[in-house]
PDB file of C-alpha atoms in Angstrom:
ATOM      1  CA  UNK J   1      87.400   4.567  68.152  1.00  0.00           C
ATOM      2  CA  UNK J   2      90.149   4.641  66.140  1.00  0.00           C
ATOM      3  CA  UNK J   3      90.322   8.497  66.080  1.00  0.00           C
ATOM      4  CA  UNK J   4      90.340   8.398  70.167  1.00  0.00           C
ATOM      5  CA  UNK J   5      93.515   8.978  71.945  1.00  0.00           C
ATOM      6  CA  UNK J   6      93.333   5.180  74.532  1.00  0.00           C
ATOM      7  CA  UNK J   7      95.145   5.328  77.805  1.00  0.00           C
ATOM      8  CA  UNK J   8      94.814   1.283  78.150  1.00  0.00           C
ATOM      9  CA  UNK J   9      96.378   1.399  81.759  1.00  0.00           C
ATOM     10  CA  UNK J  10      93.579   2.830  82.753  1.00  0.00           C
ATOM     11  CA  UNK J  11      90.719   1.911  80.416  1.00  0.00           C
ATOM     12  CA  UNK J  12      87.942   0.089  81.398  1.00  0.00           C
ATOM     13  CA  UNK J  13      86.985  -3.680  80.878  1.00  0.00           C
ATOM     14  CA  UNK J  14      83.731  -2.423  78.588  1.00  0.00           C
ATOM     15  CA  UNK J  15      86.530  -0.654  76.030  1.00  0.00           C
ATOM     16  CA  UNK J  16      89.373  -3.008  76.296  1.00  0.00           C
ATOM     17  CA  UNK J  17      87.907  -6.047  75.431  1.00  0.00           C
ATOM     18  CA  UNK J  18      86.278  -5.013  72.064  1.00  0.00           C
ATOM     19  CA  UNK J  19      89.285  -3.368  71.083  1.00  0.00           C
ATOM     20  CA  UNK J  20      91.260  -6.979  71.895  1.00  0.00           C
ATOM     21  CA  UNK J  21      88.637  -8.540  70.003  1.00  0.00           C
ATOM     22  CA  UNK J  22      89.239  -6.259  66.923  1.00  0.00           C
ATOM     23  CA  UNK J  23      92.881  -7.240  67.292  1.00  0.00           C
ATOM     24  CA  UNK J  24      94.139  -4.324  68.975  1.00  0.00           C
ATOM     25  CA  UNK J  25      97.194  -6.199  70.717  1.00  0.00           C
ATOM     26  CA  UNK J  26      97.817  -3.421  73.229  1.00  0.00           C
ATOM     27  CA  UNK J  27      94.150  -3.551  74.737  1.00  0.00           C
ATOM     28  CA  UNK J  28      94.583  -7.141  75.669  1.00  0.00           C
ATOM     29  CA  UNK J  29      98.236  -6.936  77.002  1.00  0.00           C
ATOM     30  CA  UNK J  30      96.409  -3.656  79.151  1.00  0.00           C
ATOM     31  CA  UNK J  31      93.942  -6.735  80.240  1.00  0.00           C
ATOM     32  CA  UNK J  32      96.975  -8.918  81.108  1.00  0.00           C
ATOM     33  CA  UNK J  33      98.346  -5.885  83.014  1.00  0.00           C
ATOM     34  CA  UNK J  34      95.554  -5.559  85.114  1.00  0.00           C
ATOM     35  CA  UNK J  35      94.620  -8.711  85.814  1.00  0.00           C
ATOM     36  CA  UNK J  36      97.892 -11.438  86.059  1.00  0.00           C
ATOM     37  CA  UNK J  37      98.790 -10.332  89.333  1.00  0.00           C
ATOM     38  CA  UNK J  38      95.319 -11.406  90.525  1.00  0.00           C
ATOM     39  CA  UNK J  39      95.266 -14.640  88.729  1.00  0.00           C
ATOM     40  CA  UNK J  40      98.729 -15.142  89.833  1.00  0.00           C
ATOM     41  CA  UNK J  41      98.073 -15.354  93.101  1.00  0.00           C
ATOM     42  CA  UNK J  42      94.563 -16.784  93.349  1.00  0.00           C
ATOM     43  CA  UNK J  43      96.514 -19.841  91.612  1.00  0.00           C
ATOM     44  CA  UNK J  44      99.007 -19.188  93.980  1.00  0.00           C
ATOM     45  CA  UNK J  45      96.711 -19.938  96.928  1.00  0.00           C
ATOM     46  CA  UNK J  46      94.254 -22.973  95.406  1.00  0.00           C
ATOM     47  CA  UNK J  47      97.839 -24.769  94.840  1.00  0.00           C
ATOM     48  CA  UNK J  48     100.527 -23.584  96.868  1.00  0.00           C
ATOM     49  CA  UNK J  49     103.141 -23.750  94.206  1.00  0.00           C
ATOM     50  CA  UNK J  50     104.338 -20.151  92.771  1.00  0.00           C
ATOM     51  CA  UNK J  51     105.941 -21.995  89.634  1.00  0.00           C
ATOM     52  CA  UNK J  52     103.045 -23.887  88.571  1.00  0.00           C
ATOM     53  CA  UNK J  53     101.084 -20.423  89.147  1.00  0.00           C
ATOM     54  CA  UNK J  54     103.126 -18.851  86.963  1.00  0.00           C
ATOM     55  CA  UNK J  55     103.068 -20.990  84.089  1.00  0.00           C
ATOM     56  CA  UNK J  56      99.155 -21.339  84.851  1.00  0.00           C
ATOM     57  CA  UNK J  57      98.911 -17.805  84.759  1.00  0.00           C
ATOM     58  CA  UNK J  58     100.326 -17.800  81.328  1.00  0.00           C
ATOM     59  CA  UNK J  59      98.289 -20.447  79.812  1.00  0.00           C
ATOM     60  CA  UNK J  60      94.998 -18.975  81.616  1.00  0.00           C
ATOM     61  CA  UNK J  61      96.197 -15.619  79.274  1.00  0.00           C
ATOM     62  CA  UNK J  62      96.812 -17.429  76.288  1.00  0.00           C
ATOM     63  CA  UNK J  63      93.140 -19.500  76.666  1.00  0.00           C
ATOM     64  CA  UNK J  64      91.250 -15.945  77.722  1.00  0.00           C
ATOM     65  CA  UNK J  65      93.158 -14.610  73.939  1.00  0.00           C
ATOM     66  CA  UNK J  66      91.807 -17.578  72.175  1.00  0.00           C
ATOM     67  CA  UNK J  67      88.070 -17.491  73.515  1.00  0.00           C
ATOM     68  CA  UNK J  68      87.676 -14.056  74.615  1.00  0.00           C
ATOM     69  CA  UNK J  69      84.931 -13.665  71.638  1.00  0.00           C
ATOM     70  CA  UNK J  70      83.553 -16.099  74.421  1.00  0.00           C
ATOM     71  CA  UNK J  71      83.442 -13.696  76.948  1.00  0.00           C
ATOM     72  CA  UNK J  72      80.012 -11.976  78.115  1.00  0.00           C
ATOM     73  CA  UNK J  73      80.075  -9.047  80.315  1.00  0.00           C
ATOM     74  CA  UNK J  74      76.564  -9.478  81.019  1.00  0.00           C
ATOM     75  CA  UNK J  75      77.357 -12.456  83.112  1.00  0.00           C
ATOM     76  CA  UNK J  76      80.815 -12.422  84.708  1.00  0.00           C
ATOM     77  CA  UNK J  77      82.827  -9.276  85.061  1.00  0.00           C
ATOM     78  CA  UNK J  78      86.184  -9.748  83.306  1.00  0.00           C
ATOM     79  CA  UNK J  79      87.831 -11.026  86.413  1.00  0.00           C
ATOM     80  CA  UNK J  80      85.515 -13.670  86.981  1.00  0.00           C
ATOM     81  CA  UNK J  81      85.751 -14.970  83.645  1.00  0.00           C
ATOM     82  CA  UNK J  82      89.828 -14.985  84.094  1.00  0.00           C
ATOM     83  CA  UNK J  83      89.973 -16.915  87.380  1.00  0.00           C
ATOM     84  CA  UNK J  84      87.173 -19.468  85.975  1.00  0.00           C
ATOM     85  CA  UNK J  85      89.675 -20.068  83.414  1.00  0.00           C
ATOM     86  CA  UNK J  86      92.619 -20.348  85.763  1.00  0.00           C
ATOM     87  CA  UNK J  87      90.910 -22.944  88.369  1.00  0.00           C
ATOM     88  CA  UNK J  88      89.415 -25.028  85.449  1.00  0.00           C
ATOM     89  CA  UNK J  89      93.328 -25.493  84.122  1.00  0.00           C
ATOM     90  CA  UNK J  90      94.636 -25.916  87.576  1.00  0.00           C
ATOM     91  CA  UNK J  91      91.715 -28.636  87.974  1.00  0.00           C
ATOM     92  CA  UNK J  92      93.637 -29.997  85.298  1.00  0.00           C
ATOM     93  CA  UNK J  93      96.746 -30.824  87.353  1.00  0.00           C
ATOM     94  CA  UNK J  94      97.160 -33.631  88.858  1.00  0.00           C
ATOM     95  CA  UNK J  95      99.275 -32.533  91.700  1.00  0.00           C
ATOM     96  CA  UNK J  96      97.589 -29.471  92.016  1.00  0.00           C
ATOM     97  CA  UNK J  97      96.097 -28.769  96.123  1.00  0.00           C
ATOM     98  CA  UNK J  98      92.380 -28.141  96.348  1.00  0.00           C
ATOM     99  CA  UNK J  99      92.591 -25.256  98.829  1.00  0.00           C
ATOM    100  CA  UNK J 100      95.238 -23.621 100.691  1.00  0.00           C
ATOM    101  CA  UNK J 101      93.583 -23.680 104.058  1.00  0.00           C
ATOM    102  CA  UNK J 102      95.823 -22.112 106.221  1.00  0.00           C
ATOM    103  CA  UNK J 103      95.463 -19.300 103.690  1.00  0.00           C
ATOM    104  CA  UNK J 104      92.169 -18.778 104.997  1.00  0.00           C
ATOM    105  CA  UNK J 105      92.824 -18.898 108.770  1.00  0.00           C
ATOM    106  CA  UNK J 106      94.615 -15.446 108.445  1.00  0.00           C
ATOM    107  CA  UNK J 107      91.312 -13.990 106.729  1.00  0.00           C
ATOM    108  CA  UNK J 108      88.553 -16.382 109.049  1.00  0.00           C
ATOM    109  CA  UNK J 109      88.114 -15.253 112.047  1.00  0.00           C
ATOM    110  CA  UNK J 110      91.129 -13.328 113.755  1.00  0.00           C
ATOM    111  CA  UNK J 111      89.443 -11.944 116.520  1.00  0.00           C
ATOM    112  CA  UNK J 112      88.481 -15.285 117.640  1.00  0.00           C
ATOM    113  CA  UNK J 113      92.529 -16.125 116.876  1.00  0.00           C
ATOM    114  CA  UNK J 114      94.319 -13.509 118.778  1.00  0.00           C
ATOM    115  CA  UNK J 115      91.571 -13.684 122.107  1.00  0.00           C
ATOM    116  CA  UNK J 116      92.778 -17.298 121.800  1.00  0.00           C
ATOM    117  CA  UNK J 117      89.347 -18.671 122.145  1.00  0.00           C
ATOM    118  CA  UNK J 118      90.422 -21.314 119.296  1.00  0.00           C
ATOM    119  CA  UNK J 119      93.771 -22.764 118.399  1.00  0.00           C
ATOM    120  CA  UNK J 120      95.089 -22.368 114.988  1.00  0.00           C
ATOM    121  CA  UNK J 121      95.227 -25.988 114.363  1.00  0.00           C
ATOM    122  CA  UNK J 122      91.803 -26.838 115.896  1.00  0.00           C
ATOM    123  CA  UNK J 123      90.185 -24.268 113.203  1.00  0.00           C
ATOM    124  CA  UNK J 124      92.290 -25.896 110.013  1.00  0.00           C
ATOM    125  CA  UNK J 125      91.129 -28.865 110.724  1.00  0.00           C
ATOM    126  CA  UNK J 126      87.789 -27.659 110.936  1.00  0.00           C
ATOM    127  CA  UNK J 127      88.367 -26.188 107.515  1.00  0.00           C
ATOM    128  CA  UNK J 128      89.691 -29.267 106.181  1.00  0.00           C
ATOM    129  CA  UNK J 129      87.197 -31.122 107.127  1.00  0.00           C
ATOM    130  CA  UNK J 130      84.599 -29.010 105.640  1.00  0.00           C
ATOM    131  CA  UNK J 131      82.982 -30.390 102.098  1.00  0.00           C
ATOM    132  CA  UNK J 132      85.192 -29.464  99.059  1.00  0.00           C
ATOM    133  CA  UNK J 133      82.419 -27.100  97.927  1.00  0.00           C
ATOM    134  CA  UNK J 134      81.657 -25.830 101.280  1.00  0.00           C
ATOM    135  CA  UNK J 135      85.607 -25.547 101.443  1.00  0.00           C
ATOM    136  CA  UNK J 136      86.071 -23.272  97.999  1.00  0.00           C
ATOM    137  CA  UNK J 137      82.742 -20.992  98.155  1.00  0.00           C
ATOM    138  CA  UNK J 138      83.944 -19.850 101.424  1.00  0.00           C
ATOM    139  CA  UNK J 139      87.693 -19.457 100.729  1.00  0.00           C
ATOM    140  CA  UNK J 140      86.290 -17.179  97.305  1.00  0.00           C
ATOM    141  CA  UNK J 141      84.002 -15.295  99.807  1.00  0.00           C
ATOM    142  CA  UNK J 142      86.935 -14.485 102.488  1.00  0.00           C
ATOM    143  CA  UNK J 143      89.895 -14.584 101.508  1.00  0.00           C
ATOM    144  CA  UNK J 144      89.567 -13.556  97.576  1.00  0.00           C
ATOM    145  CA  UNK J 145      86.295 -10.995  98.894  1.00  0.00           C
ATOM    146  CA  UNK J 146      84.357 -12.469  95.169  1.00  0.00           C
ATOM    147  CA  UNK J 147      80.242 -11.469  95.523  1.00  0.00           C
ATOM    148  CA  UNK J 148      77.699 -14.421  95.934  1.00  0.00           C
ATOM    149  CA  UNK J 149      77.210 -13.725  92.106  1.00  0.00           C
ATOM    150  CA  UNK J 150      81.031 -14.513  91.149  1.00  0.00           C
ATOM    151  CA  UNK J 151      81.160 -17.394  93.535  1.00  0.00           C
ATOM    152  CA  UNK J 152      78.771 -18.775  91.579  1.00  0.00           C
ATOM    153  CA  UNK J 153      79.485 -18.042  88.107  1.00  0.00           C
ATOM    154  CA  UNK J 154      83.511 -20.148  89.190  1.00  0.00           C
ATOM    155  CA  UNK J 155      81.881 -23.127  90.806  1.00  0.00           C
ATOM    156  CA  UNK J 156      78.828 -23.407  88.573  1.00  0.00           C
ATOM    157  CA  UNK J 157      75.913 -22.448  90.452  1.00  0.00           C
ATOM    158  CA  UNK J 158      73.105 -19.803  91.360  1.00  0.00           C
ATOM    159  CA  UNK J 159      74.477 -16.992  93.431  1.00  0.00           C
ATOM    160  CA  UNK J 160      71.776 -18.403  95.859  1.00  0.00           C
ATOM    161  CA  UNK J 161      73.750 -21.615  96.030  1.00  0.00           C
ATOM    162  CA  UNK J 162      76.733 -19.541  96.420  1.00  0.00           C
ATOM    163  CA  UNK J 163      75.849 -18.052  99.604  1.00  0.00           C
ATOM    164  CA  UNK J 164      74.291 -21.061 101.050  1.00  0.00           C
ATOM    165  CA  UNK J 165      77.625 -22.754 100.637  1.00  0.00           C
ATOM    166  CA  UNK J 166      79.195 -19.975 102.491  1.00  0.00           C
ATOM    167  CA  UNK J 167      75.994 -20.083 105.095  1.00  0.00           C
ATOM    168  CA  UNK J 168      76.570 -23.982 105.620  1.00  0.00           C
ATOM    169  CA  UNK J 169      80.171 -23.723 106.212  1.00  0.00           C
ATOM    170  CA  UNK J 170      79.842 -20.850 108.323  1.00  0.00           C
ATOM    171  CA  UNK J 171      77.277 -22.524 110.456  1.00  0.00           C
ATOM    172  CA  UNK J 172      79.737 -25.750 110.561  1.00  0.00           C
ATOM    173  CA  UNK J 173      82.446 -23.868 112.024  1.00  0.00           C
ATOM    174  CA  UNK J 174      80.648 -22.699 114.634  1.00  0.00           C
ATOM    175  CA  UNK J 175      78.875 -25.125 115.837  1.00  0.00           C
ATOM    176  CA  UNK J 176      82.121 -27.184 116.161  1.00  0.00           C
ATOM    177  CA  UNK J 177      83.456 -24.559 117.534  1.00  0.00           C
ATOM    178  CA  UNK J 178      80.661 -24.448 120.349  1.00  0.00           C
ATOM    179  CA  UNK J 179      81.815 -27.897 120.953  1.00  0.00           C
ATOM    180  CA  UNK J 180      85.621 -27.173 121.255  1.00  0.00           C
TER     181      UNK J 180
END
């Protein structure tokens, strides 16, 4: 590789992260260049606080540089693996916010919002009220758009868990919403 001409703007994640682990400094900063914006502001939306994103972003960066010999492909695409890192340190907080749930009432359901069959505040509470896990694996799935597979590999669990969470708080909405 060392005879190959790199563009590392637009290499992929299978090239980059070899050469970073060989200590080829611009393939990781071409990592950070792809991916801080995303980790940004998924940290940005689990705590509500664009400051404490920001220096979570950097420390997520400077953990994903110290383990990346860590990372396997096979099991998380690259992005996955970064926002792991980035909600495990903002679990870390103590002020940090669990979920931004207004965040996901723009993503939820906005036919249902603008035919006014359900007020915005009836359908956060419903999402507050919904089981933390319940809570996150469907934020991930609507409002960040992750697979069943990534949802899983964040909170810890099968991909099949994953989209039962998402099935179960789906199904909880609704039904209260049947009752509204």
């Amino acid at each position: 590789m060392d005879d190959l001409i790199i563009d590392y703007a637009t290499a992929e994640d299978a090239l980059l992260v070899p050469l970073a682990l060989r200590g080829d400094s611009r393939a990781f900063n071409a990592i950070y260049d792809k991916y801080w914006r995303r980790v940004f502001y998924l940290l940005v939306r689990d705590i509500g606080d664009a400051s404490v994103a920001e220096e979570l972003t950097q420390d997520t960066f400077l953990l994903a540089y110290k383990y990346l010999k860590t990372f396997d492909g096979a099991k998380a695409s690259l992005s996955t693996w970064l926002g792991t890192i980035a909600r495990n340190e903002a679990r870390k907080r103590p002020y940090r916010g669990v979920l931004a749930p207004s965040e996901v009432l723009d993503e939820l359901s906005p036919e249902r919002i603008l035919e006014g069959k359900m007020e915005l505040g009836v359908l956060q509470e419903y999402i507050d009220e919904l089981p933390k896990a319940l809570r996150r694996a469907l934020y991930m799935k609507v409002v960040d758009g992750l697979t069943y597979c990534e949802i899983g590999a964040i909170m810890g669990c099968t991909a099949m868990s994953a989209k039962t969470y998402v099935w179960k708080a789906r199904n909880i909405l609704r039904s209260k919403y049947d009752e509204f």
